Tab-separated table of C-alpha atoms in Angstrom:
chain	number	residue	atom	x	y	z
B	1	MET	CA	55.070	28.253	115.701
B	2	PHE	CA	55.507	31.885	116.724
B	3	LEU	CA	56.439	30.962	120.113
B	4	ASN	CA	58.913	28.513	119.062
B	5	GLY	CA	60.404	31.353	116.739
B	6	PHE	CA	60.488	33.803	119.487
B	7	ILE	CA	62.332	31.521	121.809
B	8	ALA	CA	64.920	30.664	119.166
B	9	VAL	CA	65.619	34.330	118.552
B	10	LYS	CA	65.918	35.264	122.283
B	11	GLU	CA	68.228	32.380	122.964
B	12	GLY	CA	70.257	32.962	119.694
B	13	LEU	CA	70.240	36.826	119.813
B	14	PRO	CA	73.515	37.098	121.971
B	15	TYR	CA	75.379	34.904	119.502
B	16	ILE	CA	73.975	36.699	116.552
B	17	ILE	CA	74.850	40.080	118.086
B	18	GLN	CA	78.508	38.887	118.472
B	19	GLY	CA	78.380	38.194	114.632
B	20	ALA	CA	77.121	41.880	114.052
B	21	LEU	CA	79.981	43.172	115.822
B	22	VAL	CA	82.242	41.257	113.265
B	23	ASN	CA	80.204	42.927	110.471
B	24	VAL	CA	80.965	46.394	112.105
B	25	VAL	CA	84.726	45.552	112.433
B	26	VAL	CA	84.851	44.252	108.713
B	27	VAL	CA	83.038	47.421	107.637
B	28	ILE	CA	85.293	49.947	109.462
B	29	GLY	CA	88.343	48.217	108.390
B	30	ALA	CA	87.223	48.186	104.767
B	31	LEU	CA	86.180	51.793	104.767
B	32	LEU	CA	89.553	52.870	106.264
B	33	LEU	CA	91.383	50.973	103.720
B	34	GLY	CA	89.223	52.182	100.976
B	35	CYS	CA	89.757	55.744	102.018
B	36	SER	CA	93.531	55.391	102.331
B	37	ILE	CA	93.595	54.113	98.716
B	38	GLY	CA	90.788	56.053	97.267
B	39	LEU	CA	92.262	59.394	98.376
B	40	PRO	CA	95.476	59.353	96.470
B	41	MET	CA	93.626	57.678	93.432
B	42	ALA	CA	91.167	60.635	93.435
B	43	ILE	CA	94.101	63.177	93.455
B	44	GLY	CA	95.847	61.254	90.837
B	45	GLN	CA	92.676	61.276	88.628
B	46	VAL	CA	92.085	65.090	88.985
B	47	TYR	CA	95.807	66.317	88.885
B	48	GLY	CA	97.768	63.295	87.518
B	49	GLY	CA	99.093	62.739	83.919
B	50	ARG	CA	97.305	60.731	81.405
B	51	MET	CA	99.083	57.472	81.975
B	52	LEU	CA	98.407	57.782	85.633
B	53	ARG	CA	94.703	58.463	85.192
B	54	ARG	CA	94.505	55.561	82.684
B	55	ILE	CA	95.874	53.033	85.259
B	56	ILE	CA	93.508	54.410	88.008
B	57	GLY	CA	90.682	54.223	85.759
B	58	VAL	CA	91.515	50.372	84.983
B	59	TYR	CA	91.711	49.892	88.578
B	60	VAL	CA	88.370	51.319	89.219
B	61	TRP	CA	86.807	49.552	86.356
B	62	PHE	CA	87.985	46.284	87.638
B	63	PHE	CA	86.783	46.478	91.014
B	64	ARG	CA	83.460	48.168	90.288
B	65	GLY	CA	82.852	45.571	87.383
B	66	ILE	CA	83.253	42.228	89.198
B	67	PRO	CA	80.783	40.824	91.794
B	68	LEU	CA	81.920	40.710	95.370
B	69	LEU	CA	81.451	37.021	95.636
B	70	VAL	CA	83.764	36.400	92.569
B	71	LEU	CA	86.466	38.844	94.100
B	72	LEU	CA	86.308	37.007	97.415
B	73	PHE	CA	86.936	33.790	95.877
B	74	LEU	CA	89.553	35.051	93.480
B	75	PHE	CA	91.571	36.468	96.287
B	76	TYR	CA	91.239	33.888	98.957
B	77	PHE	CA	91.337	30.632	96.969
B	78	GLY	CA	93.347	32.024	93.967
B	79	LEU	CA	95.583	34.972	94.185
B	80	PHE	CA	96.794	34.816	97.925
B	81	SER	CA	97.077	30.879	97.555
B	82	PHE	CA	99.191	31.489	94.499
B	83	LEU	CA	101.361	34.016	96.239
B	84	GLY	CA	101.758	31.589	99.315
B	85	LEU	CA	99.876	34.179	101.795
B	86	ASN	CA	98.308	32.238	104.583
B	87	LEU	CA	95.555	34.971	105.448
B	88	SER	CA	92.597	34.458	107.547
B	89	ALA	CA	88.981	34.622	105.857
B	90	PHE	CA	88.362	37.602	108.012
B	91	ALA	CA	91.592	39.543	106.633
B	92	VAL	CA	90.807	38.593	103.053
B	93	ALA	CA	87.254	40.133	103.512
B	94	VAL	CA	88.492	43.221	104.982
B	95	ILE	CA	91.029	43.467	102.151
B	96	VAL	CA	88.745	42.753	99.192
B	97	LEU	CA	85.833	45.041	100.511
B	98	GLY	CA	88.512	47.686	101.004
B	99	LEU	CA	89.736	47.373	97.602
B	100	ILE	CA	86.316	47.531	96.204
B	101	SER	CA	85.307	50.499	98.330
B	102	SER	CA	88.556	52.300	97.351
B	103	ALA	CA	87.308	52.156	93.680
B	104	TYR	CA	83.861	53.841	94.847
B	105	GLN	CA	85.400	56.253	97.201
B	106	SER	CA	88.020	57.651	94.846
B	107	GLN	CA	85.073	58.556	92.642
B	108	VAL	CA	83.210	60.166	95.511
B	109	ILE	CA	86.335	62.289	96.583
B	110	ARG	CA	87.145	62.863	92.851
B	111	GLY	CA	83.692	64.578	92.300
B	112	ALA	CA	84.161	66.515	95.551
B	113	ILE	CA	87.496	67.743	94.398
B	114	LEU	CA	86.070	68.848	90.990
B	115	SER	CA	83.294	70.730	92.706
B	116	ILE	CA	85.775	73.040	94.347
B	117	PRO	CA	86.199	76.242	92.168
B	118	ASP	CA	89.281	76.306	90.191
B	119	GLY	CA	89.836	79.921	91.324
B	120	GLN	CA	91.051	78.793	94.812
B	121	LEU	CA	93.836	76.790	93.209
B	122	LYS	CA	94.832	79.879	91.111
B	123	ALA	CA	94.529	82.143	94.071
B	124	ALA	CA	96.959	79.661	96.141
B	125	ARG	CA	99.468	79.835	93.299
B	126	ALA	CA	99.232	83.620	93.346
B	127	LEU	CA	100.127	83.540	96.890
B	128	GLY	CA	103.138	81.388	96.085
B	129	MET	CA	101.889	77.960	97.313
B	130	SER	CA	102.972	75.123	95.379
B	131	ASP	CA	100.144	72.825	93.906
B	132	ALA	CA	100.857	70.202	96.338
B	133	ARG	CA	100.528	72.379	99.128
B	134	ALA	CA	97.482	74.001	97.726
B	135	VAL	CA	95.832	70.792	97.339
B	136	PHE	CA	96.752	69.327	100.564
B	137	PHE	CA	95.989	72.344	102.781
B	138	ILE	CA	93.063	74.086	100.742
B	139	ILE	CA	91.259	71.658	98.320
B	140	LEU	CA	91.251	68.521	100.329
B	141	PRO	CA	90.006	69.884	103.502
B	142	GLN	CA	86.945	71.005	101.697
B	143	ALA	CA	86.601	68.072	99.545
B	144	LEU	CA	86.570	65.497	102.302
B	145	ARG	CA	83.934	67.296	103.948
B	146	LEU	CA	81.902	67.341	100.717
B	147	SER	CA	82.494	63.766	100.567
B	148	ILE	CA	80.483	62.877	103.833
B	149	PRO	CA	77.314	62.274	101.955
B	150	GLY	CA	78.807	59.864	99.645
B	151	TRP	CA	80.610	58.031	102.473
B	152	SER	CA	77.137	57.655	103.875
B	153	ASN	CA	76.064	55.792	101.067
B	154	GLU	CA	79.374	53.842	100.854
B	155	TYR	CA	78.897	52.763	104.458
B	156	ALA	CA	75.522	51.296	103.901
B	157	ILE	CA	76.688	49.411	100.828
B	158	VAL	CA	79.786	47.890	102.532
B	159	LEU	CA	77.600	47.095	105.565
B	160	LYS	CA	75.114	44.975	103.370
B	161	ASP	CA	78.128	43.436	101.456
B	162	SER	CA	79.714	42.390	104.535
B	163	ALA	CA	77.023	39.788	104.720
B	164	VAL	CA	78.394	38.004	101.787
B	165	THR	CA	81.651	37.292	103.537
B	166	TYR	CA	80.200	34.335	105.401
B	167	ALA	CA	80.842	32.466	102.114
B	168	LEU	CA	84.506	32.485	103.045
B	169	GLY	CA	83.770	31.371	106.448
B	170	VAL	CA	83.701	34.555	108.324
B	171	ALA	CA	81.721	34.372	111.418
B	172	GLU	CA	79.610	37.325	110.872
B	173	MET	CA	76.124	37.868	111.685
B	174	MET	CA	74.278	35.956	108.701
B	175	ALA	CA	76.755	32.903	109.254
B	176	ARG	CA	75.704	32.854	112.932
B	177	ALA	CA	72.082	33.326	112.215
B	178	ASN	CA	72.168	30.508	109.648
B	179	HIS	CA	73.816	28.485	112.183
B	180	VAL	CA	71.248	28.955	114.895
B	181	ALA	CA	68.411	28.504	112.196
B	182	SER	CA	69.817	25.164	110.949
B	183	ARG	CA	69.795	24.024	114.490
B	184	THR	CA	66.261	25.118	115.559
B	185	TYR	CA	64.606	25.157	112.259
B	186	GLN	CA	63.239	28.646	112.905
B	187	HIS	CA	64.760	30.303	109.733
B	188	LEU	CA	62.103	32.923	109.110
B	189	HIS	CA	62.197	34.487	112.699
B	190	LEU	CA	66.104	34.265	112.737
B	191	TYR	CA	66.416	35.977	109.316
B	192	ILE	CA	63.915	38.713	110.021
B	193	ALA	CA	65.899	39.297	113.404
B	194	ALA	CA	69.269	39.575	111.420
B	195	GLY	CA	67.551	41.930	108.921
B	196	LEU	CA	66.354	44.189	111.581
B	197	ILE	CA	69.822	44.323	113.044
B	198	PHE	CA	71.266	45.333	109.717
B	199	MET	CA	68.773	47.940	109.289
B	200	ALA	CA	69.401	49.361	112.864
B	201	LEU	CA	73.237	49.336	112.088
B	202	THR	CA	72.655	51.065	108.766
B	203	TYR	CA	70.442	53.637	110.395
B	204	ILE	CA	73.034	54.373	113.086
B	205	GLY	CA	76.092	54.809	110.827
B	206	THR	CA	74.255	56.872	108.169
B	207	LYS	CA	72.682	58.947	111.018
B	208	ALA	CA	76.012	59.574	112.507
B	209	LEU	CA	77.583	60.591	109.234
B	210	ASN	CA	74.654	62.979	108.449
B	211	ILE	CA	75.268	64.586	111.824
B	212	ALA	CA	78.971	64.949	111.068
B	213	HIS	CA	77.948	66.417	107.531
B	214	ASN	CA	75.643	68.867	109.227
B	215	ARG	CA	78.190	70.078	111.412
B	216	LEU	CA	81.044	70.132	109.093
B	217	LYS	CA	79.269	71.228	105.887
B	218	ILE	CA	80.648	74.360	104.166
B	219	PRO	CA	78.371	77.413	103.863
B	220	GLY	CA	77.617	78.300	100.250
B	221	TYR	CA	77.554	74.611	99.126
B	222	THR	CA	74.436	72.641	98.670
B	223	GLN	CA	75.843	69.124	98.948
């Protein structure tokens, strides 16, 4: 039995690794989309008016409060079909994971912005800088560097969540491992192999972000 499982893993590994690359692309796309949406939301929550903060709060509450699988089905089979958008399962996976990630990333960046001393913004105003320029050139460069540990956690979460996208038919690693397992009946060995690959991808990504954090960390801050 062990030998049969080893053979199944050996023969199916290239096929499964191709699926792992799909996971990586989904994660990168989702994180980039999440950052592009989460960054302005974080700024709006800190410096925006009451109405804007409430709208952003509802957005964050919505995408943090509904399970991933429900959102995938809601967007793929519901919202996008209703709007007549013929998007692939891969595109929907990136969009949904990106929207969820934007809710979490907005809170990571928001916390980093709030950790910057208020005196820096006041000093920028005293030098004649507008609030927008001060936030863009002084506050955000520091806040983004302080956000790296939070991004490390978000990367690991999004990577694990990407396995759920096989429910839409995305040919990611778990879908491929399940396909090989259903053909060879070596479920245990193949799922262990998939789990080990996920662990390796998590380690590589978080390690890279930790290295970036150590190189870019701001002296005097303990994050």
